[in-house]
Short mmCIF file of C-alpha atoms in Angstrom, two decimals:
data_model
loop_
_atom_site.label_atom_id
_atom_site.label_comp_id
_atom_site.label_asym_id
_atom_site.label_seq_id
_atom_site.Cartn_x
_atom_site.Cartn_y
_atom_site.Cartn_z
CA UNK A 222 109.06 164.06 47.23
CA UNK A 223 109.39 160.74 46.16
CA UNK A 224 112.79 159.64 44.96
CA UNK A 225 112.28 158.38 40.96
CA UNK A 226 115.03 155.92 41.78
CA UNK A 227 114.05 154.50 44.74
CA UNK A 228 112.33 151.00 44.21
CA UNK A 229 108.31 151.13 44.32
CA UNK A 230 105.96 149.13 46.74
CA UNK A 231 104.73 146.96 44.09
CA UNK A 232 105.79 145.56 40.74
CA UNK A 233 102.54 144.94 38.89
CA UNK A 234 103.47 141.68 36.34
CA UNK A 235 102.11 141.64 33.06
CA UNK A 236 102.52 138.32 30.53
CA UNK A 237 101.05 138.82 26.81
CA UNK A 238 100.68 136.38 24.07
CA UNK A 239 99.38 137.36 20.57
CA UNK A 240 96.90 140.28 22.35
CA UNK A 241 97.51 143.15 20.04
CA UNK A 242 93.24 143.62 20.33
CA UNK A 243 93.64 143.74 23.92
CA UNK A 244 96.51 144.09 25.64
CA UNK A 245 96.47 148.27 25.76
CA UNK A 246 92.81 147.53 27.61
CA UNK A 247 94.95 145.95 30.37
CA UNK A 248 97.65 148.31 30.37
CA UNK A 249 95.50 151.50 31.09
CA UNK A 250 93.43 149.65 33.63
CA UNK A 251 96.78 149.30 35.61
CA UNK A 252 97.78 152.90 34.82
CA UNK A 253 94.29 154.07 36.13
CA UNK A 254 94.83 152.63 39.52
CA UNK A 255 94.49 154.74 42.40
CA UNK A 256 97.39 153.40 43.88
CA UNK A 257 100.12 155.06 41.58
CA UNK A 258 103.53 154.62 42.99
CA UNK A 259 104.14 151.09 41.28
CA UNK A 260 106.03 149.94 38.09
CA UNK A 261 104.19 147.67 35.48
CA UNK A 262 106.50 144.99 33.48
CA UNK A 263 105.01 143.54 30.65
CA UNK A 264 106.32 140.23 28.74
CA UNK A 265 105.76 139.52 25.79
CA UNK A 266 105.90 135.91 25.16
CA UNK A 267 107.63 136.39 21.79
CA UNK A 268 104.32 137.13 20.66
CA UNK A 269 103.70 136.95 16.44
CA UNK A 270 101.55 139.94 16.36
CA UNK A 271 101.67 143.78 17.54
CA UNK A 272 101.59 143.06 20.69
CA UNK A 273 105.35 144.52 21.94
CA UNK A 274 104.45 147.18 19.71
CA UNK A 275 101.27 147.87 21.30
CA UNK A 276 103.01 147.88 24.67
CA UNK A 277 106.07 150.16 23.36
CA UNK A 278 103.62 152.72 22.52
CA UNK A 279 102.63 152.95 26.11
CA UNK A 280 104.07 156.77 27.15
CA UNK A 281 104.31 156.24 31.09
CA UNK A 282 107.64 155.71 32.80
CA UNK A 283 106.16 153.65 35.29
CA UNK A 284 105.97 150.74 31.86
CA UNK A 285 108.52 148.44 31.00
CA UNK A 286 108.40 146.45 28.11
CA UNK A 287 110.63 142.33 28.19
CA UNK A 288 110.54 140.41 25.44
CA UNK A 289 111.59 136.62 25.35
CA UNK A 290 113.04 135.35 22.01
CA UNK A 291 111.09 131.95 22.03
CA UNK A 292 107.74 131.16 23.08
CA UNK A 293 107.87 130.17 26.72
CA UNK A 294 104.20 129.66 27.96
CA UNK A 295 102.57 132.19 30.31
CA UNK A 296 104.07 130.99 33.84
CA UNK A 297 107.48 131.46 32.46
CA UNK A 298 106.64 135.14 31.47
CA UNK A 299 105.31 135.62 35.14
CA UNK A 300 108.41 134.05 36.26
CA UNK A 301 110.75 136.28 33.90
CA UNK A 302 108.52 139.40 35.36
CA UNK A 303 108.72 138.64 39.16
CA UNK A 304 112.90 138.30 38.66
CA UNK A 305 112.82 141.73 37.09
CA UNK A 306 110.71 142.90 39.64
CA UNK A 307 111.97 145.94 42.11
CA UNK A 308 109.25 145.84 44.52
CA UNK A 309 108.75 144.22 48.13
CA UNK A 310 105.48 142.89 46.40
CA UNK A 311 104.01 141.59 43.17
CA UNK A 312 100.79 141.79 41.39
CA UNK A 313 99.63 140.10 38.47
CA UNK A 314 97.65 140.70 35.17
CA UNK A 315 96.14 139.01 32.67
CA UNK A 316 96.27 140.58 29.02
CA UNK A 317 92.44 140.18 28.41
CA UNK A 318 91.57 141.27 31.80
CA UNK A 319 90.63 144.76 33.70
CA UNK A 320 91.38 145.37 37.00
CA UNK A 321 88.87 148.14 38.59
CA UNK A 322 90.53 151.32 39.61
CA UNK A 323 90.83 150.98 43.56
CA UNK A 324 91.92 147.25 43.14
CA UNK A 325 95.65 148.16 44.07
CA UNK A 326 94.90 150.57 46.73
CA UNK A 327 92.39 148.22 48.98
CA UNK A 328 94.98 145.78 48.39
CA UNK A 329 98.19 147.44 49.44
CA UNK A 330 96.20 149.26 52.10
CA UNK A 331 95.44 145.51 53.80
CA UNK A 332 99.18 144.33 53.16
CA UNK A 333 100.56 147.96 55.12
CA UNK A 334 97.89 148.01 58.19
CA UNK A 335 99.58 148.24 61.38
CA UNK A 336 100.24 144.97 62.54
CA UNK A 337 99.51 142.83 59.81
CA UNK A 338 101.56 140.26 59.17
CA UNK A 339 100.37 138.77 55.32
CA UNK A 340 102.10 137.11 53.26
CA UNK A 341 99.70 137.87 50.41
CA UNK A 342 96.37 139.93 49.58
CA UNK A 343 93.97 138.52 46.69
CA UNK A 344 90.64 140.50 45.75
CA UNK A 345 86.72 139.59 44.51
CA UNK A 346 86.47 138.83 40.90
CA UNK A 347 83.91 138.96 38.23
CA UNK A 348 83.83 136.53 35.38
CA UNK A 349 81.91 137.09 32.31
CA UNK A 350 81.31 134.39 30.48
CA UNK A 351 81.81 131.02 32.02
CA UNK A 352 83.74 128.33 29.52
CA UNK A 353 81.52 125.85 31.03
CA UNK A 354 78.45 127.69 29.82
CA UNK A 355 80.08 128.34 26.22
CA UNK A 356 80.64 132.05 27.69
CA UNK A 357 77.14 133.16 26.97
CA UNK A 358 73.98 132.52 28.11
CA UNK A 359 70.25 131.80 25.73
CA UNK A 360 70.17 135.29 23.32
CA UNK A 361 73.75 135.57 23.49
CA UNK A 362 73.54 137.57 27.48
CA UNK A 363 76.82 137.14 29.08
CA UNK A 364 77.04 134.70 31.99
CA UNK A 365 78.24 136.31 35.31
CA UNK A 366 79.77 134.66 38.58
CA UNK A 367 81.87 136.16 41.35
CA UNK A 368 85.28 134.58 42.76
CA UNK A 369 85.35 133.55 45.64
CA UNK A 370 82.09 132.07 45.84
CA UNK A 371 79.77 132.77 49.09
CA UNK A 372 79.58 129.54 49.83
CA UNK A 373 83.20 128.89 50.39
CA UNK A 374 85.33 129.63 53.65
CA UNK A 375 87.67 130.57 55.16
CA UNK A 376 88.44 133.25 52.28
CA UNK A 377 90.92 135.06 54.64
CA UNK A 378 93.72 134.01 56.66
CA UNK A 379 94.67 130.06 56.94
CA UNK A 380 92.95 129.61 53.83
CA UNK A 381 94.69 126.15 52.58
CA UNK A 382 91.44 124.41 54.29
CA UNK A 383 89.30 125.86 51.08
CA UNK A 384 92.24 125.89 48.88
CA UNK A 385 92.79 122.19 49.39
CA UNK A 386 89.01 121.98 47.94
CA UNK A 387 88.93 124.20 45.32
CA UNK A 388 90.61 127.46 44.27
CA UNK A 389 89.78 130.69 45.10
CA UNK A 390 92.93 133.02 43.93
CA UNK A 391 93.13 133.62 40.48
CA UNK A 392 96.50 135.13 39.34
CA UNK A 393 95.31 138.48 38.53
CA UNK A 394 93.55 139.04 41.74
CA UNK A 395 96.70 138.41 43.65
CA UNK A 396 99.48 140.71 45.11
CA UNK A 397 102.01 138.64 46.80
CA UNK A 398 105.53 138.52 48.53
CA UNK A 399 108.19 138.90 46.02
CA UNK A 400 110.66 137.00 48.02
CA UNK A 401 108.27 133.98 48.81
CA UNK A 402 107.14 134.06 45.35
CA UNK A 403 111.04 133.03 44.00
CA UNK A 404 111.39 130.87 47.63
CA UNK A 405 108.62 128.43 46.25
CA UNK A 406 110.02 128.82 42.42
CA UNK A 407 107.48 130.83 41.09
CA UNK A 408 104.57 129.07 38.95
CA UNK A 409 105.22 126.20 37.73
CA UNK A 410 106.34 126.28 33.87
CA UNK A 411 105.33 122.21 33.33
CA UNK A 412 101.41 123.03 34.55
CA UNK A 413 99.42 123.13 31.21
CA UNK A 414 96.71 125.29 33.05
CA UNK A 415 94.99 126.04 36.70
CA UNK A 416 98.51 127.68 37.39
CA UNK A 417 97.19 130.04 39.94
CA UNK A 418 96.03 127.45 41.99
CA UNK A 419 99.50 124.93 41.97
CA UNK A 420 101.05 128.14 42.93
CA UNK A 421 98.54 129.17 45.77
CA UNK A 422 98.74 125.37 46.89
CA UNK A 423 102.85 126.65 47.75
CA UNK A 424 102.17 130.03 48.83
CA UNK A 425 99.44 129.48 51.16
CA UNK A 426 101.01 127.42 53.49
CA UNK A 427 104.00 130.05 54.87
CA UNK A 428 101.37 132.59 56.37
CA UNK A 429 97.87 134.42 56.43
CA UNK A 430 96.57 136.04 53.01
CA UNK A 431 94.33 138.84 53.33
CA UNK A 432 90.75 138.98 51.10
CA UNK A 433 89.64 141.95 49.65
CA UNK A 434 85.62 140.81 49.25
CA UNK A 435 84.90 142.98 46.42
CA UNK A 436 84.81 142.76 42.76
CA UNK A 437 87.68 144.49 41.76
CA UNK A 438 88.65 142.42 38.70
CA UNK A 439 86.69 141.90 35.39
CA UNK A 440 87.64 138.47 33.98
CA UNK A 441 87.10 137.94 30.34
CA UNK A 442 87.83 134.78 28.38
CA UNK A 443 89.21 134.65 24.87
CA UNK A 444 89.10 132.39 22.39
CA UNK A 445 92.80 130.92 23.15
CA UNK A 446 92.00 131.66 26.92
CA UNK A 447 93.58 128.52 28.19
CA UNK A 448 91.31 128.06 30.76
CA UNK A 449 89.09 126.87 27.64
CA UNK A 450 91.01 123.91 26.62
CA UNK A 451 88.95 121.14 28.36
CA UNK A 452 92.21 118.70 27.71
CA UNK A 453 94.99 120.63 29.22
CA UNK A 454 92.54 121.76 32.34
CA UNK A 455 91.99 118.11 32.81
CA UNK A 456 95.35 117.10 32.49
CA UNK A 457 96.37 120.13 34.91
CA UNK A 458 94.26 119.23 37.68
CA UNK A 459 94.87 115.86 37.51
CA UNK A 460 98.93 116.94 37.57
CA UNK A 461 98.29 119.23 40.62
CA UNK A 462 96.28 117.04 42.76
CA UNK A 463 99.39 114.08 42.05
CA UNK A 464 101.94 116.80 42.88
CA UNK A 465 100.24 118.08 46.08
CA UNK A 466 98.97 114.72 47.43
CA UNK A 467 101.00 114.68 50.12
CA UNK A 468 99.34 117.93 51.43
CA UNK A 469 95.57 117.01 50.47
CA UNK A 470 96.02 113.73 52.31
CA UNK A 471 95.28 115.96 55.66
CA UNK A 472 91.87 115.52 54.06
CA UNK A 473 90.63 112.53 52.59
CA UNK A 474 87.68 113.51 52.17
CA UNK A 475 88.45 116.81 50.06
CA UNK A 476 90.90 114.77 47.97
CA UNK A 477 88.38 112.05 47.42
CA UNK A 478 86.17 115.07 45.66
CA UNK A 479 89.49 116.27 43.67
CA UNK A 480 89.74 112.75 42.25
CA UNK A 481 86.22 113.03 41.65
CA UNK A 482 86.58 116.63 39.50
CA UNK A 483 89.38 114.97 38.39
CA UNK A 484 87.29 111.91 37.21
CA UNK A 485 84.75 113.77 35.36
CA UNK A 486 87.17 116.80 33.88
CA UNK A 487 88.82 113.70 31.82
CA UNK A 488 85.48 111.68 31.24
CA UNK A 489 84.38 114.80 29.27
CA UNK A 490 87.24 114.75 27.22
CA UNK A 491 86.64 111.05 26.09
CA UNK A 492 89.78 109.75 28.65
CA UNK A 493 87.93 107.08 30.20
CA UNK A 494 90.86 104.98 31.06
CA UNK A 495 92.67 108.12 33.21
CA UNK A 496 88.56 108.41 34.35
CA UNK A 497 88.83 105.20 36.03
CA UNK A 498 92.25 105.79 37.38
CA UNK A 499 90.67 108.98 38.90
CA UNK A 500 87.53 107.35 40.65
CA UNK A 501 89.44 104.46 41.96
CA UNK A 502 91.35 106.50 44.20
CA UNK A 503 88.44 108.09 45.27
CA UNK A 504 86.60 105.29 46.01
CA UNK A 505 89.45 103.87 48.21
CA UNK A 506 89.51 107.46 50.44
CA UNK A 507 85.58 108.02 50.37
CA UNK A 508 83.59 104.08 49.96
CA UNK A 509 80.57 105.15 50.93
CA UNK A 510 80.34 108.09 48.87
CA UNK A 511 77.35 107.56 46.46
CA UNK A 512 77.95 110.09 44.08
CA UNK A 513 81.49 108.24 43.08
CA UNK A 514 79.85 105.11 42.81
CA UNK A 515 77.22 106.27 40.24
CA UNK A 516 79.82 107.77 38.34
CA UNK A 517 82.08 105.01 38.39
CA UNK A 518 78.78 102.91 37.34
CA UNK A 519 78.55 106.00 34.44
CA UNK A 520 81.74 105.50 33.46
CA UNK A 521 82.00 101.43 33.07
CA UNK A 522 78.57 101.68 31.00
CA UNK A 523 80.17 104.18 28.92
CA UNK A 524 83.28 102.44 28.31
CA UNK A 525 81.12 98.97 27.32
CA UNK A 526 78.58 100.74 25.13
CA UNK A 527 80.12 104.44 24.34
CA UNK A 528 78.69 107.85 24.79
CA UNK A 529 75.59 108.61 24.29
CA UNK A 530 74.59 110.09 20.66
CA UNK A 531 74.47 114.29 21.55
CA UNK A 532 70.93 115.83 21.69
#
């Protein structure tokens, strides 16, 4: 018999923000796990809606509800969950997401195999709706994609190779060490978005992380999803790739394509002069790259003559 004091594997970690719609969705997909012996904490960012109250109507022991008492921004809340946390190891949802119901079990079941030594296990996702795409496609049909992409590797193990390229891990896919989660700091409160992958940047580097290659996650964006704010993203990545240069410099090349995201996430928002910033440091790691050169090109002909009047 399990003792009801004893502390559970995992400590699934919950942050909410003004999601009274939604955030009982996420709730019950946790509570329909499989995997049962876990304890879900949710924060609620000091949230101006029903949200606590949604979340206090929750009748399972296995909830707990934190509130803060001033906005603090959604790593914080993480943060403020994995402190509370009991558990050897830490998951993480998203208030407008749905984890499928064997997500925890495949995950834990990697992170307990005899002999395995991970530091972390992250699972497939599916995204509906990509912000890129203005979440639908023609007629209104949903837009689908699946993280991490086929194309990408490794996906398992040493994965800071791929990481240092692009991310894979998004928070709510991840379950990871709770003591190397508050050894790195947590997530970064300063990031104004892509905080999964800052964080991942920290983690990945102390050991192997295990991939789950399924879809286990549903990701849905809404309309304050931050990963729609085409400022803050470019400001984020642009933040992260400064922060972590030290580490993407064991590949110029892959950092000369960061600056070059970085480049074009801030010519879209109109920043031409952080643009230019961005593509001169990638022409100095990668000067024979072509593609950098015809955007720098882009960019000087839009900063002499503006952009182009939209279709």
């Amino acid at each position: 018999m399990t003792d009801p004091l004893a502390p559970p594997p995992v400590s699934v970690v919950l942050p909410a923000y003004n999601r009274a719609g939604v955030i009982r969705g996420a709730i019950e997909s946790v509570l329909r796990q499989s995997f049962t012996d876990f304890e879900l904490i949710v924060v609620d960012d000091c949230s101006t809606d029903a949200t606590a109250a949604e979340a206090a109507e929750v009748a399972d022991p296995r909830v707990r509800l934190i509130r803060h008492e001033a906005n603090r921004g959604a790593s914080a809340a993480r943060n403020t969950g994995i402190r509370a946390a009991r558990a050897p190891w830490v998951a993480f949802q998203d208030s407008d997401d749905e984890w499928l119901p064997l997500k925890l079990e495949k995950q834990m079941a990697r992170l307990a195999a005899p002999g395995a030594d991970y530091i972390a296990a992250y699972c497939g996702m599916l995204i509906l709706g990509l912000p890129e795409a203005g979440g639908a496609a023609s007629g209104g049909r949903p837009v689908i994609s699946y993280m991490p992409r086929p194309d990408l590797a490794p996906v398992e193990g040493e994965i800071l190779p791929t990481l240092m390229r692009t991310s894979i891990v998004s928070t709510q896919t991840l379950v990871a060490r709770r003591d190397l989660l508050l050894e790195i700091g947590g997530f970064d409160e300063t990031m104004p978005a892509l905080i999964d992958w800052e964080c991942m940047l920290r983690l990945a580097p102390l050991g192997p992380i295990a991939c789950v290659d399924e879809p286990l996650v549903l990701q849905r964006f809404s309309a304050n999803s931050i990963t729609r704010d085409a400022p803050r993203r470019a400001a984020a990545r642009d933040r992260a790739v400064e922060k972590h240069r030290a580490l993407l410099e064991r590949d110029p090349a892959a950092l000369a394509r960061l600056y070059y995201i970085v480049a074009g996430d801030h010519r879209i928002t109109g920043n031409y002069p952080a643009a230019g910033r961005a593509l001169a440091k990638a022409r100095a790691l990668a000067p024979g790259n072509p593609r950098i050169w015809a955007m720098s090109l882009y960019l000087a002909l839009l900063r002499r003559f503006g952009a182009p009047p939209a279709a």
